[in-house]
Amino acid sequence: MFDLPVGRPAIMGILNVTEDSFSDGGRHFDPEAAIAAGLRMRDEGADLIDVGGESTRPGADPVPAAEELRRVIPVISALSVQGVKVSIDTMKAEVASAALAAGAVVVNDVMGLRGPGMIEVVAAHQCPVCIMHMQGSPQTMQSAPHYDDVVREVRAFLLRQAAVVEEAGLQAERVWIDPGIGFGKTVEHNLKLLNGLGKFVATSYPVLLGVSRKSFIGRVLGGEEPLPIEERGEGAHAVHVWAQIQGVRVLRVHDVVATVRTVRMIEAIAQA
Ligand code: HH2
């Protein structure tokens, strides 16, 4: 079981057991290194560790299910045994199902439950699920993203998928939604979604947000010469403050220590 904290957003630490993720690819490809990183993030204050075995960066090659399972299952089992709350970041029902059996307590699906069998898996397990919006697939999403009204269209997609999974039997309070920053969106689309976060929070589904180290931050702060990944921290924390004040319930981040401090500071002000 995983219950969201009340009064502050939960902090979800990112653990990519991949060779090619856009910011930490290769660093945690060895299971021992991945397990150590997960334990460290838990000790630093992460509420949940998001384990993924397939990069979703633009143009990333798909990973077969057997390889994804080989990467994530030993890491999920070892972390769960040690009491770490784990979410599985996958688009595949087969991987979600095995991860839940290995101890994961949340499913994080960047395809927003569009893949075969995913709805049935989460409904059967009654686990919290994050439905994320993506236009297209990781291979195609950044080629020419287009929306007439990005906030309205993304929100409508998320509400539609939430209704479908609830009809399949998942309890409504287990549904989280995520506008999918950087997934088939231009810089302007991302900024409009962040500006309109309140419209997602107003649905009353818990909102998850993932902006950590993403390229729109580099573009907004660097312009013609985007800031490199390692210089995007301040931009991400500014977004996290904005998100927390709007009522976002989960922040998906690489930098746990800095996010814990930011969140505690805002929480202290809000409770004074
Ligand atoms: N972003 C990424 C991956 N999974 N899940 C949700 N719910 N929301 C997000 O914004 C999100 C996500 C991409 O970031 P990262 O995991 O760091 O990179 P990669 O996909 O290259 O592994």
PDB file of C-alpha atoms and ligand atoms in Angstrom:
ATOM      1  CA  MET A   1       0.000   0.000   0.000  1.00  0.00           C
ATOM      2  CA  PHE A   2       1.052   3.575  -0.566  1.00  0.00           C
ATOM      3  CA  ASP A   3      -0.771   6.572   0.910  1.00  0.00           C
ATOM      4  CA  LEU A   4       0.031  10.045  -0.321  1.00  0.00           C
ATOM      5  CA  PRO A   5       1.248  12.407   2.396  1.00  0.00           C
ATOM      6  CA  VAL A   6      -1.129  15.164   3.424  1.00  0.00           C
ATOM      7  CA  GLY A   7      -0.007  18.808   3.598  1.00  0.00           C
ATOM      8  CA  ARG A   8       2.949  18.493   1.221  1.00  0.00           C
ATOM      9  CA  PRO A   9       3.727  16.753  -2.072  1.00  0.00           C
ATOM     10  CA  ALA A  10       5.237  13.275  -2.000  1.00  0.00           C
ATOM     11  CA  ILE A  11       8.759  13.093  -3.377  1.00  0.00           C
ATOM     12  CA  MET A  12       9.303  10.386  -5.991  1.00  0.00           C
ATOM     13  CA  GLY A  13      13.005   9.661  -6.600  1.00  0.00           C
ATOM     14  CA  ILE A  14      13.925   8.653 -10.168  1.00  0.00           C
ATOM     15  CA  LEU A  15      15.854   5.408 -10.615  1.00  0.00           C
ATOM     16  CA  ASN A  16      16.500   4.541 -14.257  1.00  0.00           C
ATOM     17  CA  VAL A  17      18.012   1.081 -14.672  1.00  0.00           C
ATOM     18  CA  THR A  18      18.877   1.912 -18.283  1.00  0.00           C
ATOM     19  CA  GLU A  19      21.905   2.618 -20.442  1.00  0.00           C
ATOM     20  CA  ASP A  20      20.383   5.540 -22.310  1.00  0.00           C
ATOM     21  CA  SER A  21      18.163   7.698 -20.053  1.00  0.00           C
ATOM     22  CA  PHE A  22      18.647  11.366 -20.830  1.00  0.00           C
ATOM     23  CA  SER A  23      20.261  12.397 -17.558  1.00  0.00           C
ATOM     24  CA  ASP A  24      21.239   9.346 -15.504  1.00  0.00           C
ATOM     25  CA  GLY A  25      21.547   6.685 -18.214  1.00  0.00           C
ATOM     26  CA  GLY A  26      24.202   4.081 -17.451  1.00  0.00           C
ATOM     27  CA  ARG A  27      24.759   5.243 -13.881  1.00  0.00           C
ATOM     28  CA  HIS A  28      22.490   2.627 -12.291  1.00  0.00           C
ATOM     29  CA  PHE A  29      22.604  -0.089 -14.945  1.00  0.00           C
ATOM     30  CA  ASP A  30      24.308  -2.489 -12.539  1.00  0.00           C
ATOM     31  CA  PRO A  31      21.668  -3.840 -10.084  1.00  0.00           C
ATOM     32  CA  GLU A  32      23.885  -3.297  -7.023  1.00  0.00           C
ATOM     33  CA  ALA A  33      24.456   0.338  -7.991  1.00  0.00           C
ATOM     34  CA  ALA A  34      20.717   0.777  -8.625  1.00  0.00           C
ATOM     35  CA  ILE A  35      19.760  -0.736  -5.259  1.00  0.00           C
ATOM     36  CA  ALA A  36      22.307   1.466  -3.448  1.00  0.00           C
ATOM     37  CA  ALA A  37      20.966   4.555  -5.228  1.00  0.00           C
ATOM     38  CA  GLY A  38      17.380   3.657  -4.294  1.00  0.00           C
ATOM     39  CA  LEU A  39      18.288   3.174  -0.621  1.00  0.00           C
ATOM     40  CA  ARG A  40      20.216   6.439  -0.635  1.00  0.00           C
ATOM     41  CA  MET A  41      17.263   8.373  -2.063  1.00  0.00           C
ATOM     42  CA  ARG A  42      14.957   6.799   0.541  1.00  0.00           C
ATOM     43  CA  ASP A  43      17.371   7.867   3.310  1.00  0.00           C
ATOM     44  CA  GLU A  44      17.467  11.358   1.822  1.00  0.00           C
ATOM     45  CA  GLY A  45      13.697  11.613   2.211  1.00  0.00           C
ATOM     46  CA  ALA A  46      12.096  10.234  -0.955  1.00  0.00           C
ATOM     47  CA  ASP A  47       8.627   8.807  -0.244  1.00  0.00           C
ATOM     48  CA  LEU A  48       8.625   6.598  -3.322  1.00  0.00           C
ATOM     49  CA  ILE A  49      11.302   5.343  -5.743  1.00  0.00           C
ATOM     50  CA  ASP A  50      10.278   5.195  -9.408  1.00  0.00           C
ATOM     51  CA  VAL A  51      12.132   2.287 -11.025  1.00  0.00           C
ATOM     52  CA  GLY A  52      12.228   2.194 -14.827  1.00  0.00           C
ATOM     53  CA  GLY A  53      13.994  -0.117 -17.286  1.00  0.00           C
ATOM     54  CA  GLU A  54      13.161   1.609 -20.574  1.00  0.00           C
ATOM     55  CA  SER A  55      14.138   5.165 -21.452  1.00  0.00           C
ATOM     56  CA  THR A  56      11.338   7.364 -22.781  1.00  0.00           C
ATOM     57  CA  ARG A  57      13.595  10.187 -23.959  1.00  0.00           C
ATOM     58  CA  PRO A  58      12.743  11.405 -27.479  1.00  0.00           C
ATOM     59  CA  GLY A  59      13.891   8.871 -30.078  1.00  0.00           C
ATOM     60  CA  ALA A  60      14.827   6.174 -27.513  1.00  0.00           C
ATOM     61  CA  ASP A  61      14.854   2.597 -28.808  1.00  0.00           C
ATOM     62  CA  PRO A  62      12.091   0.352 -27.406  1.00  0.00           C
ATOM     63  CA  VAL A  63      13.259  -2.321 -24.942  1.00  0.00           C
ATOM     64  CA  PRO A  64      11.787  -5.866 -25.174  1.00  0.00           C
ATOM     65  CA  ALA A  65       9.755  -6.968 -22.143  1.00  0.00           C
ATOM     66  CA  ALA A  66      12.213  -9.730 -21.202  1.00  0.00           C
ATOM     67  CA  GLU A  67      15.104  -7.258 -21.021  1.00  0.00           C
ATOM     68  CA  GLU A  68      13.026  -4.700 -19.098  1.00  0.00           C
ATOM     69  CA  LEU A  69      12.095  -7.409 -16.577  1.00  0.00           C
ATOM     70  CA  ARG A  70      15.734  -8.502 -16.259  1.00  0.00           C
ATOM     71  CA  ARG A  71      16.699  -4.921 -15.399  1.00  0.00           C
ATOM     72  CA  VAL A  72      13.960  -3.927 -12.961  1.00  0.00           C
ATOM     73  CA  ILE A  73      12.745  -7.008 -11.071  1.00  0.00           C
ATOM     74  CA  PRO A  74      15.895  -7.692  -8.969  1.00  0.00           C
ATOM     75  CA  VAL A  75      16.065  -4.002  -8.049  1.00  0.00           C
ATOM     76  CA  ILE A  76      12.375  -3.809  -7.097  1.00  0.00           C
ATOM     77  CA  SER A  77      12.578  -7.012  -5.032  1.00  0.00           C
ATOM     78  CA  ALA A  78      15.663  -5.875  -3.117  1.00  0.00           C
ATOM     79  CA  LEU A  79      14.280  -2.402  -2.399  1.00  0.00           C
ATOM     80  CA  SER A  80      10.830  -3.688  -1.393  1.00  0.00           C
ATOM     81  CA  VAL A  81      12.317  -6.245   1.015  1.00  0.00           C
ATOM     82  CA  GLN A  82      14.103  -3.353   2.718  1.00  0.00           C
ATOM     83  CA  GLY A  83      10.850  -1.440   3.146  1.00  0.00           C
ATOM     84  CA  VAL A  84      11.309   1.027   0.291  1.00  0.00           C
ATOM     85  CA  LYS A  85       8.066   2.019  -1.463  1.00  0.00           C
ATOM     86  CA  VAL A  86       8.563   1.449  -5.183  1.00  0.00           C
ATOM     87  CA  SER A  87       6.633   2.500  -8.262  1.00  0.00           C
ATOM     88  CA  ILE A  88       7.225   0.802 -11.604  1.00  0.00           C
ATOM     89  CA  ASP A  89       7.695   3.137 -14.567  1.00  0.00           C
ATOM     90  CA  THR A  90       6.608   1.039 -17.533  1.00  0.00           C
ATOM     91  CA  MET A  91       4.335   1.044 -20.563  1.00  0.00           C
ATOM     92  CA  LYS A  92       3.947  -2.752 -20.571  1.00  0.00           C
ATOM     93  CA  ALA A  93       1.277  -4.705 -18.682  1.00  0.00           C
ATOM     94  CA  GLU A  94       3.570  -7.731 -18.370  1.00  0.00           C
ATOM     95  CA  VAL A  95       6.265  -5.647 -16.647  1.00  0.00           C
ATOM     96  CA  ALA A  96       3.745  -3.873 -14.397  1.00  0.00           C
ATOM     97  CA  SER A  97       2.284  -7.196 -13.317  1.00  0.00           C
ATOM     98  CA  ALA A  98       5.674  -8.759 -12.493  1.00  0.00           C
ATOM     99  CA  ALA A  99       6.784  -5.595 -10.691  1.00  0.00           C
ATOM    100  CA  LEU A 100       3.660  -5.626  -8.495  1.00  0.00           C
ATOM    101  CA  ALA A 101       4.310  -9.285  -7.695  1.00  0.00           C
ATOM    102  CA  ALA A 102       7.894  -8.347  -6.755  1.00  0.00           C
ATOM    103  CA  GLY A 103       6.669  -5.702  -4.282  1.00  0.00           C
ATOM    104  CA  ALA A 104       6.027  -2.494  -6.239  1.00  0.00           C
ATOM    105  CA  VAL A 105       3.054  -0.555  -4.865  1.00  0.00           C
ATOM    106  CA  VAL A 106       2.315   1.992  -7.637  1.00  0.00           C
ATOM    107  CA  VAL A 107       2.222   1.771 -11.463  1.00  0.00           C
ATOM    108  CA  ASN A 108       3.501   4.788 -13.406  1.00  0.00           C
ATOM    109  CA  ASP A 109       2.476   4.557 -17.066  1.00  0.00           C
ATOM    110  CA  VAL A 110       3.732   7.211 -19.490  1.00  0.00           C
ATOM    111  CA  MET A 111       1.383   5.788 -22.159  1.00  0.00           C
ATOM    112  CA  GLY A 112      -1.603   6.636 -19.950  1.00  0.00           C
ATOM    113  CA  LEU A 113      -3.044   3.086 -19.934  1.00  0.00           C
ATOM    114  CA  ARG A 114      -3.176   2.857 -23.747  1.00  0.00           C
ATOM    115  CA  GLY A 115      -1.038  -0.297 -23.932  1.00  0.00           C
ATOM    116  CA  PRO A 116      -2.689  -3.743 -24.180  1.00  0.00           C
ATOM    117  CA  GLY A 117      -3.673  -5.251 -20.841  1.00  0.00           C
ATOM    118  CA  MET A 118      -2.548  -2.373 -18.609  1.00  0.00           C
ATOM    119  CA  ILE A 119      -6.044  -1.386 -17.473  1.00  0.00           C
ATOM    120  CA  GLU A 120      -6.805  -4.971 -16.460  1.00  0.00           C
ATOM    121  CA  VAL A 121      -3.541  -5.268 -14.476  1.00  0.00           C
ATOM    122  CA  VAL A 122      -4.083  -2.146 -12.371  1.00  0.00           C
ATOM    123  CA  ALA A 123      -7.783  -2.870 -11.847  1.00  0.00           C
ATOM    124  CA  ALA A 124      -6.962  -6.412 -10.689  1.00  0.00           C
ATOM    125  CA  HIS A 125      -4.300  -5.182  -8.247  1.00  0.00           C
ATOM    126  CA  GLN A 126      -6.241  -2.115  -7.028  1.00  0.00           C
ATOM    127  CA  CYS A 127      -2.927  -0.272  -6.856  1.00  0.00           C
ATOM    128  CA  PRO A 128      -2.494   3.478  -7.327  1.00  0.00           C
ATOM    129  CA  VAL A 129      -1.771   4.266 -10.979  1.00  0.00           C
ATOM    130  CA  CYS A 130      -0.330   7.387 -12.557  1.00  0.00           C
ATOM    131  CA  ILE A 131      -1.939   8.101 -15.932  1.00  0.00           C
ATOM    132  CA  MET A 132       0.436  10.320 -17.922  1.00  0.00           C
ATOM    133  CA  HIS A 133      -0.324  12.155 -21.161  1.00  0.00           C
ATOM    134  CA  MET A 134       1.961  11.746 -24.156  1.00  0.00           C
ATOM    135  CA  GLN A 135       1.212  12.832 -27.726  1.00  0.00           C
ATOM    136  CA  GLY A 136       2.406   9.958 -29.960  1.00  0.00           C
ATOM    137  CA  SER A 137       5.191   7.622 -28.767  1.00  0.00           C
ATOM    138  CA  PRO A 138       8.771   8.325 -27.570  1.00  0.00           C
ATOM    139  CA  GLN A 139       9.988   7.647 -31.135  1.00  0.00           C
ATOM    140  CA  THR A 140       7.708  10.275 -32.723  1.00  0.00           C
ATOM    141  CA  MET A 141       6.533  12.632 -29.987  1.00  0.00           C
ATOM    142  CA  GLN A 142       8.868  15.577 -30.592  1.00  0.00           C
ATOM    143  CA  SER A 143       8.588  15.629 -34.406  1.00  0.00           C
ATOM    144  CA  ALA A 144       5.816  18.265 -34.618  1.00  0.00           C
ATOM    145  CA  PRO A 145       3.631  18.346 -31.521  1.00  0.00           C
ATOM    146  CA  HIS A 146       0.382  20.191 -32.152  1.00  0.00           C
ATOM    147  CA  TYR A 147      -2.590  21.189 -29.984  1.00  0.00           C
ATOM    148  CA  ASP A 148      -5.386  23.728 -30.468  1.00  0.00           C
ATOM    149  CA  ASP A 149      -5.687  24.142 -26.684  1.00  0.00           C
ATOM    150  CA  VAL A 150      -3.035  22.108 -24.873  1.00  0.00           C
ATOM    151  CA  VAL A 151      -4.496  22.384 -21.360  1.00  0.00           C
ATOM    152  CA  ARG A 152      -8.009  21.446 -22.484  1.00  0.00           C
ATOM    153  CA  GLU A 153      -6.863  18.520 -24.672  1.00  0.00           C
ATOM    154  CA  VAL A 154      -4.419  17.021 -22.169  1.00  0.00           C
ATOM    155  CA  ARG A 155      -6.931  17.351 -19.332  1.00  0.00           C
ATOM    156  CA  ALA A 156      -9.671  15.736 -21.462  1.00  0.00           C
ATOM    157  CA  PHE A 157      -7.393  12.775 -22.297  1.00  0.00           C
ATOM    158  CA  LEU A 158      -6.525  12.219 -18.627  1.00  0.00           C
ATOM    159  CA  LEU A 159     -10.166  12.396 -17.517  1.00  0.00           C
ATOM    160  CA  ARG A 160     -11.172   9.974 -20.283  1.00  0.00           C
ATOM    161  CA  GLN A 161      -8.528   7.408 -19.287  1.00  0.00           C
ATOM    162  CA  ALA A 162      -9.427   7.838 -15.603  1.00  0.00           C
ATOM    163  CA  ALA A 163     -13.066   7.090 -16.434  1.00  0.00           C
ATOM    164  CA  VAL A 164     -12.080   3.996 -18.430  1.00  0.00           C
ATOM    165  CA  VAL A 165      -9.982   2.506 -15.626  1.00  0.00           C
ATOM    166  CA  GLU A 166     -12.655   3.300 -13.046  1.00  0.00           C
ATOM    167  CA  GLU A 167     -15.210   1.528 -15.242  1.00  0.00           C
ATOM    168  CA  ALA A 168     -12.871  -1.462 -15.256  1.00  0.00           C
ATOM    169  CA  GLY A 169     -13.145  -1.469 -11.456  1.00  0.00           C
ATOM    170  CA  LEU A 170     -10.231   0.576 -10.093  1.00  0.00           C
ATOM    171  CA  GLN A 171     -11.279   2.755  -7.156  1.00  0.00           C
ATOM    172  CA  ALA A 172     -11.264   6.442  -8.126  1.00  0.00           C
ATOM    173  CA  GLU A 173      -9.028   7.450  -5.195  1.00  0.00           C
ATOM    174  CA  ARG A 174      -6.247   5.285  -6.656  1.00  0.00           C
ATOM    175  CA  VAL A 175      -6.045   7.313  -9.880  1.00  0.00           C
ATOM    176  CA  TRP A 176      -3.310   9.956 -10.277  1.00  0.00           C
ATOM    177  CA  ILE A 177      -2.917  12.153 -13.341  1.00  0.00           C
ATOM    178  CA  ASP A 178       0.135  13.763 -14.955  1.00  0.00           C
ATOM    179  CA  PRO A 179       0.205  16.256 -17.873  1.00  0.00           C
ATOM    180  CA  GLY A 180       3.439  14.653 -19.139  1.00  0.00           C
ATOM    181  CA  ILE A 181       5.845  17.581 -19.351  1.00  0.00           C
ATOM    182  CA  GLY A 182       8.168  17.107 -22.345  1.00  0.00           C
ATOM    183  CA  PHE A 183       6.196  14.248 -23.916  1.00  0.00           C
ATOM    184  CA  GLY A 184       5.064  15.490 -27.334  1.00  0.00           C
ATOM    185  CA  LYS A 185       5.170  19.154 -26.284  1.00  0.00           C
ATOM    186  CA  THR A 186       7.022  22.287 -27.322  1.00  0.00           C
ATOM    187  CA  VAL A 187       8.519  24.656 -24.737  1.00  0.00           C
ATOM    188  CA  GLU A 188       5.397  26.800 -25.066  1.00  0.00           C
ATOM    189  CA  HIS A 189       3.088  23.795 -24.532  1.00  0.00           C
ATOM    190  CA  ASN A 190       5.023  22.854 -21.374  1.00  0.00           C
ATOM    191  CA  LEU A 191       4.779  26.392 -20.008  1.00  0.00           C
ATOM    192  CA  LYS A 192       1.053  26.585 -20.770  1.00  0.00           C
ATOM    193  CA  LEU A 193       0.499  23.287 -18.939  1.00  0.00           C
ATOM    194  CA  LEU A 194       2.421  24.560 -15.919  1.00  0.00           C
ATOM    195  CA  ASN A 195       0.508  27.841 -16.037  1.00  0.00           C
ATOM    196  CA  GLY A 196      -2.722  25.806 -16.101  1.00  0.00           C
ATOM    197  CA  LEU A 197      -1.776  23.304 -13.374  1.00  0.00           C
ATOM    198  CA  GLY A 198      -4.695  24.515 -11.261  1.00  0.00           C
ATOM    199  CA  LYS A 199      -7.102  23.080 -13.853  1.00  0.00           C
ATOM    200  CA  PHE A 200      -5.575  19.623 -13.328  1.00  0.00           C
ATOM    201  CA  VAL A 201      -5.581  19.952  -9.532  1.00  0.00           C
ATOM    202  CA  ALA A 202      -9.251  21.022  -9.701  1.00  0.00           C
ATOM    203  CA  THR A 203     -10.194  17.599 -11.136  1.00  0.00           C
ATOM    204  CA  SER A 204      -9.545  16.337  -7.572  1.00  0.00           C
ATOM    205  CA  TYR A 205      -7.341  13.505  -8.872  1.00  0.00           C
ATOM    206  CA  PRO A 206      -3.872  13.741  -7.276  1.00  0.00           C
ATOM    207  CA  VAL A 207      -1.539  15.409  -9.795  1.00  0.00           C
ATOM    208  CA  LEU A 208       2.023  14.139 -10.379  1.00  0.00           C
ATOM    209  CA  LEU A 209       4.572  16.372 -12.084  1.00  0.00           C
ATOM    210  CA  GLY A 210       7.934  15.446 -13.624  1.00  0.00           C
ATOM    211  CA  VAL A 211      10.125  18.348 -14.756  1.00  0.00           C
ATOM    212  CA  SER A 212      13.491  17.350 -13.290  1.00  0.00           C
ATOM    213  CA  ARG A 213      16.385  18.298 -15.634  1.00  0.00           C
ATOM    214  CA  LYS A 214      14.066  18.464 -18.657  1.00  0.00           C
ATOM    215  CA  SER A 215      15.063  20.368 -21.766  1.00  0.00           C
ATOM    216  CA  PHE A 216      12.385  23.095 -21.597  1.00  0.00           C
ATOM    217  CA  ILE A 217      14.147  24.396 -18.444  1.00  0.00           C
ATOM    218  CA  GLY A 218      17.411  24.582 -20.384  1.00  0.00           C
ATOM    219  CA  ARG A 219      15.647  26.447 -23.179  1.00  0.00           C
ATOM    220  CA  VAL A 220      13.765  28.917 -20.963  1.00  0.00           C
ATOM    221  CA  LEU A 221      16.899  29.810 -18.977  1.00  0.00           C
ATOM    222  CA  GLY A 222      19.504  29.486 -21.724  1.00  0.00           C
ATOM    223  CA  GLY A 223      17.632  30.614 -24.832  1.00  0.00           C
ATOM    224  CA  GLU A 224      19.663  29.997 -28.003  1.00  0.00           C
ATOM    225  CA  GLU A 225      22.259  28.088 -25.975  1.00  0.00           C
ATOM    226  CA  PRO A 226      20.182  25.791 -23.724  1.00  0.00           C
ATOM    227  CA  LEU A 227      21.560  25.300 -20.208  1.00  0.00           C
ATOM    228  CA  PRO A 228      23.268  21.905 -19.832  1.00  0.00           C
ATOM    229  CA  ILE A 229      21.493  19.240 -17.778  1.00  0.00           C
ATOM    230  CA  GLU A 230      23.632  19.831 -14.664  1.00  0.00           C
ATOM    231  CA  GLU A 231      22.613  23.508 -14.563  1.00  0.00           C
ATOM    232  CA  ARG A 232      18.843  23.013 -14.604  1.00  0.00           C
ATOM    233  CA  GLY A 233      18.386  22.537 -10.832  1.00  0.00           C
ATOM    234  CA  GLU A 234      17.248  26.056  -9.946  1.00  0.00           C
ATOM    235  CA  GLY A 235      14.735  26.039 -12.800  1.00  0.00           C
ATOM    236  CA  ALA A 236      13.298  22.739 -11.581  1.00  0.00           C
ATOM    237  CA  HIS A 237      13.020  23.997  -7.997  1.00  0.00           C
ATOM    238  CA  ALA A 238      11.180  27.102  -9.183  1.00  0.00           C
ATOM    239  CA  VAL A 239       8.676  24.823 -10.927  1.00  0.00           C
ATOM    240  CA  HIS A 240       8.390  22.660  -7.794  1.00  0.00           C
ATOM    241  CA  VAL A 241       7.549  25.674  -5.623  1.00  0.00           C
ATOM    242  CA  TRP A 242       4.912  26.756  -8.153  1.00  0.00           C
ATOM    243  CA  ALA A 243       3.523  23.212  -8.283  1.00  0.00           C
ATOM    244  CA  GLN A 244       3.393  22.773  -4.510  1.00  0.00           C
ATOM    245  CA  ILE A 245       1.538  26.050  -4.076  1.00  0.00           C
ATOM    246  CA  GLN A 246      -0.977  24.956  -6.735  1.00  0.00           C
ATOM    247  CA  GLY A 247      -1.610  21.693  -4.837  1.00  0.00           C
ATOM    248  CA  VAL A 248       0.380  19.142  -6.850  1.00  0.00           C
ATOM    249  CA  ARG A 249       0.626  15.897  -4.839  1.00  0.00           C
ATOM    250  CA  VAL A 250       3.730  14.153  -6.250  1.00  0.00           C
ATOM    251  CA  LEU A 251       7.038  15.553  -7.567  1.00  0.00           C
ATOM    252  CA  ARG A 252       9.172  13.183  -9.677  1.00  0.00           C
ATOM    253  CA  VAL A 253      12.804  14.226  -9.199  1.00  0.00           C
ATOM    254  CA  HIS A 254      16.468  13.258  -9.544  1.00  0.00           C
ATOM    255  CA  ASP A 255      17.707  15.615  -6.806  1.00  0.00           C
ATOM    256  CA  VAL A 256      16.010  14.355  -3.654  1.00  0.00           C
ATOM    257  CA  VAL A 257      17.901  16.359  -0.995  1.00  0.00           C
ATOM    258  CA  ALA A 258      17.278  19.726  -2.642  1.00  0.00           C
ATOM    259  CA  THR A 259      13.625  18.899  -3.317  1.00  0.00           C
ATOM    260  CA  VAL A 260      13.027  17.757   0.272  1.00  0.00           C
ATOM    261  CA  ARG A 261      14.381  21.112   1.477  1.00  0.00           C
ATOM    262  CA  THR A 262      12.304  23.126  -0.979  1.00  0.00           C
ATOM    263  CA  VAL A 263       9.135  21.238  -0.089  1.00  0.00           C
ATOM    264  CA  ARG A 264       9.736  21.549   3.695  1.00  0.00           C
ATOM    265  CA  MET A 265      10.313  25.282   3.393  1.00  0.00           C
ATOM    266  CA  ILE A 266       7.077  25.894   1.481  1.00  0.00           C
ATOM    267  CA  GLU A 267       5.208  23.579   3.860  1.00  0.00           C
ATOM    268  CA  ALA A 268       6.490  25.534   6.882  1.00  0.00           C
ATOM    269  CA  ILE A 269       5.295  28.814   5.369  1.00  0.00           C
ATOM    270  CA  ALA A 270       1.938  27.357   4.364  1.00  0.00           C
ATOM    271  CA  GLN A 271       1.322  25.999   7.892  1.00  0.00           C
ATOM    272  CA  ALA A 272       2.416  29.093   9.835  1.00  0.00           C
TER     273      ALA A 272
HETATM  274  N1  HH2 B   1       9.247  11.639 -17.196  1.00  0.00           N
HETATM  275  C1  HH2 B   1      10.130  10.694 -17.584  1.00  0.00           C
HETATM  276  C2  HH2 B   1       9.885   9.338 -17.309  1.00  0.00           C
HETATM  277  N2  HH2 B   1       8.753   8.957 -16.652  1.00  0.00           N
HETATM  278  N3  HH2 B   1       6.723   9.503 -15.592  1.00  0.00           N
HETATM  279  C3  HH2 B   1       5.807  10.422 -15.234  1.00  0.00           C
HETATM  280  N4  HH2 B   1       4.683  10.051 -14.601  1.00  0.00           N
HETATM  281  N5  HH2 B   1       6.004  11.763 -15.480  1.00  0.00           N
HETATM  282  C4  HH2 B   1       7.108  12.223 -16.131  1.00  0.00           C
HETATM  283  O1  HH2 B   1       7.207  13.446 -16.352  1.00  0.00           O
HETATM  284  C5  HH2 B   1       8.097  11.268 -16.546  1.00  0.00           C
HETATM  285  C6  HH2 B   1       7.860   9.887 -16.257  1.00  0.00           C
HETATM  286  C7  HH2 B   1      11.378  11.092 -18.301  1.00  0.00           C
HETATM  287  O2  HH2 B   1      12.441  11.342 -17.449  1.00  0.00           O
HETATM  288  P1  HH2 B   1      13.613  10.305 -17.026  1.00  0.00           P
HETATM  289  O3  HH2 B   1      13.062   9.099 -16.354  1.00  0.00           O
HETATM  290  O4  HH2 B   1      14.601  11.065 -16.229  1.00  0.00           O
HETATM  291  O5  HH2 B   1      14.335   9.908 -18.380  1.00  0.00           O
HETATM  292  P2  HH2 B   1      14.197   8.658 -19.370  1.00  0.00           P
HETATM  293  O6  HH2 B   1      12.798   8.544 -19.828  1.00  0.00           O
HETATM  294  O7  HH2 B   1      15.168   8.983 -20.494  1.00  0.00           O
HETATM  295  O8  HH2 B   1      14.602   7.413 -18.630  1.00  0.00           O
END
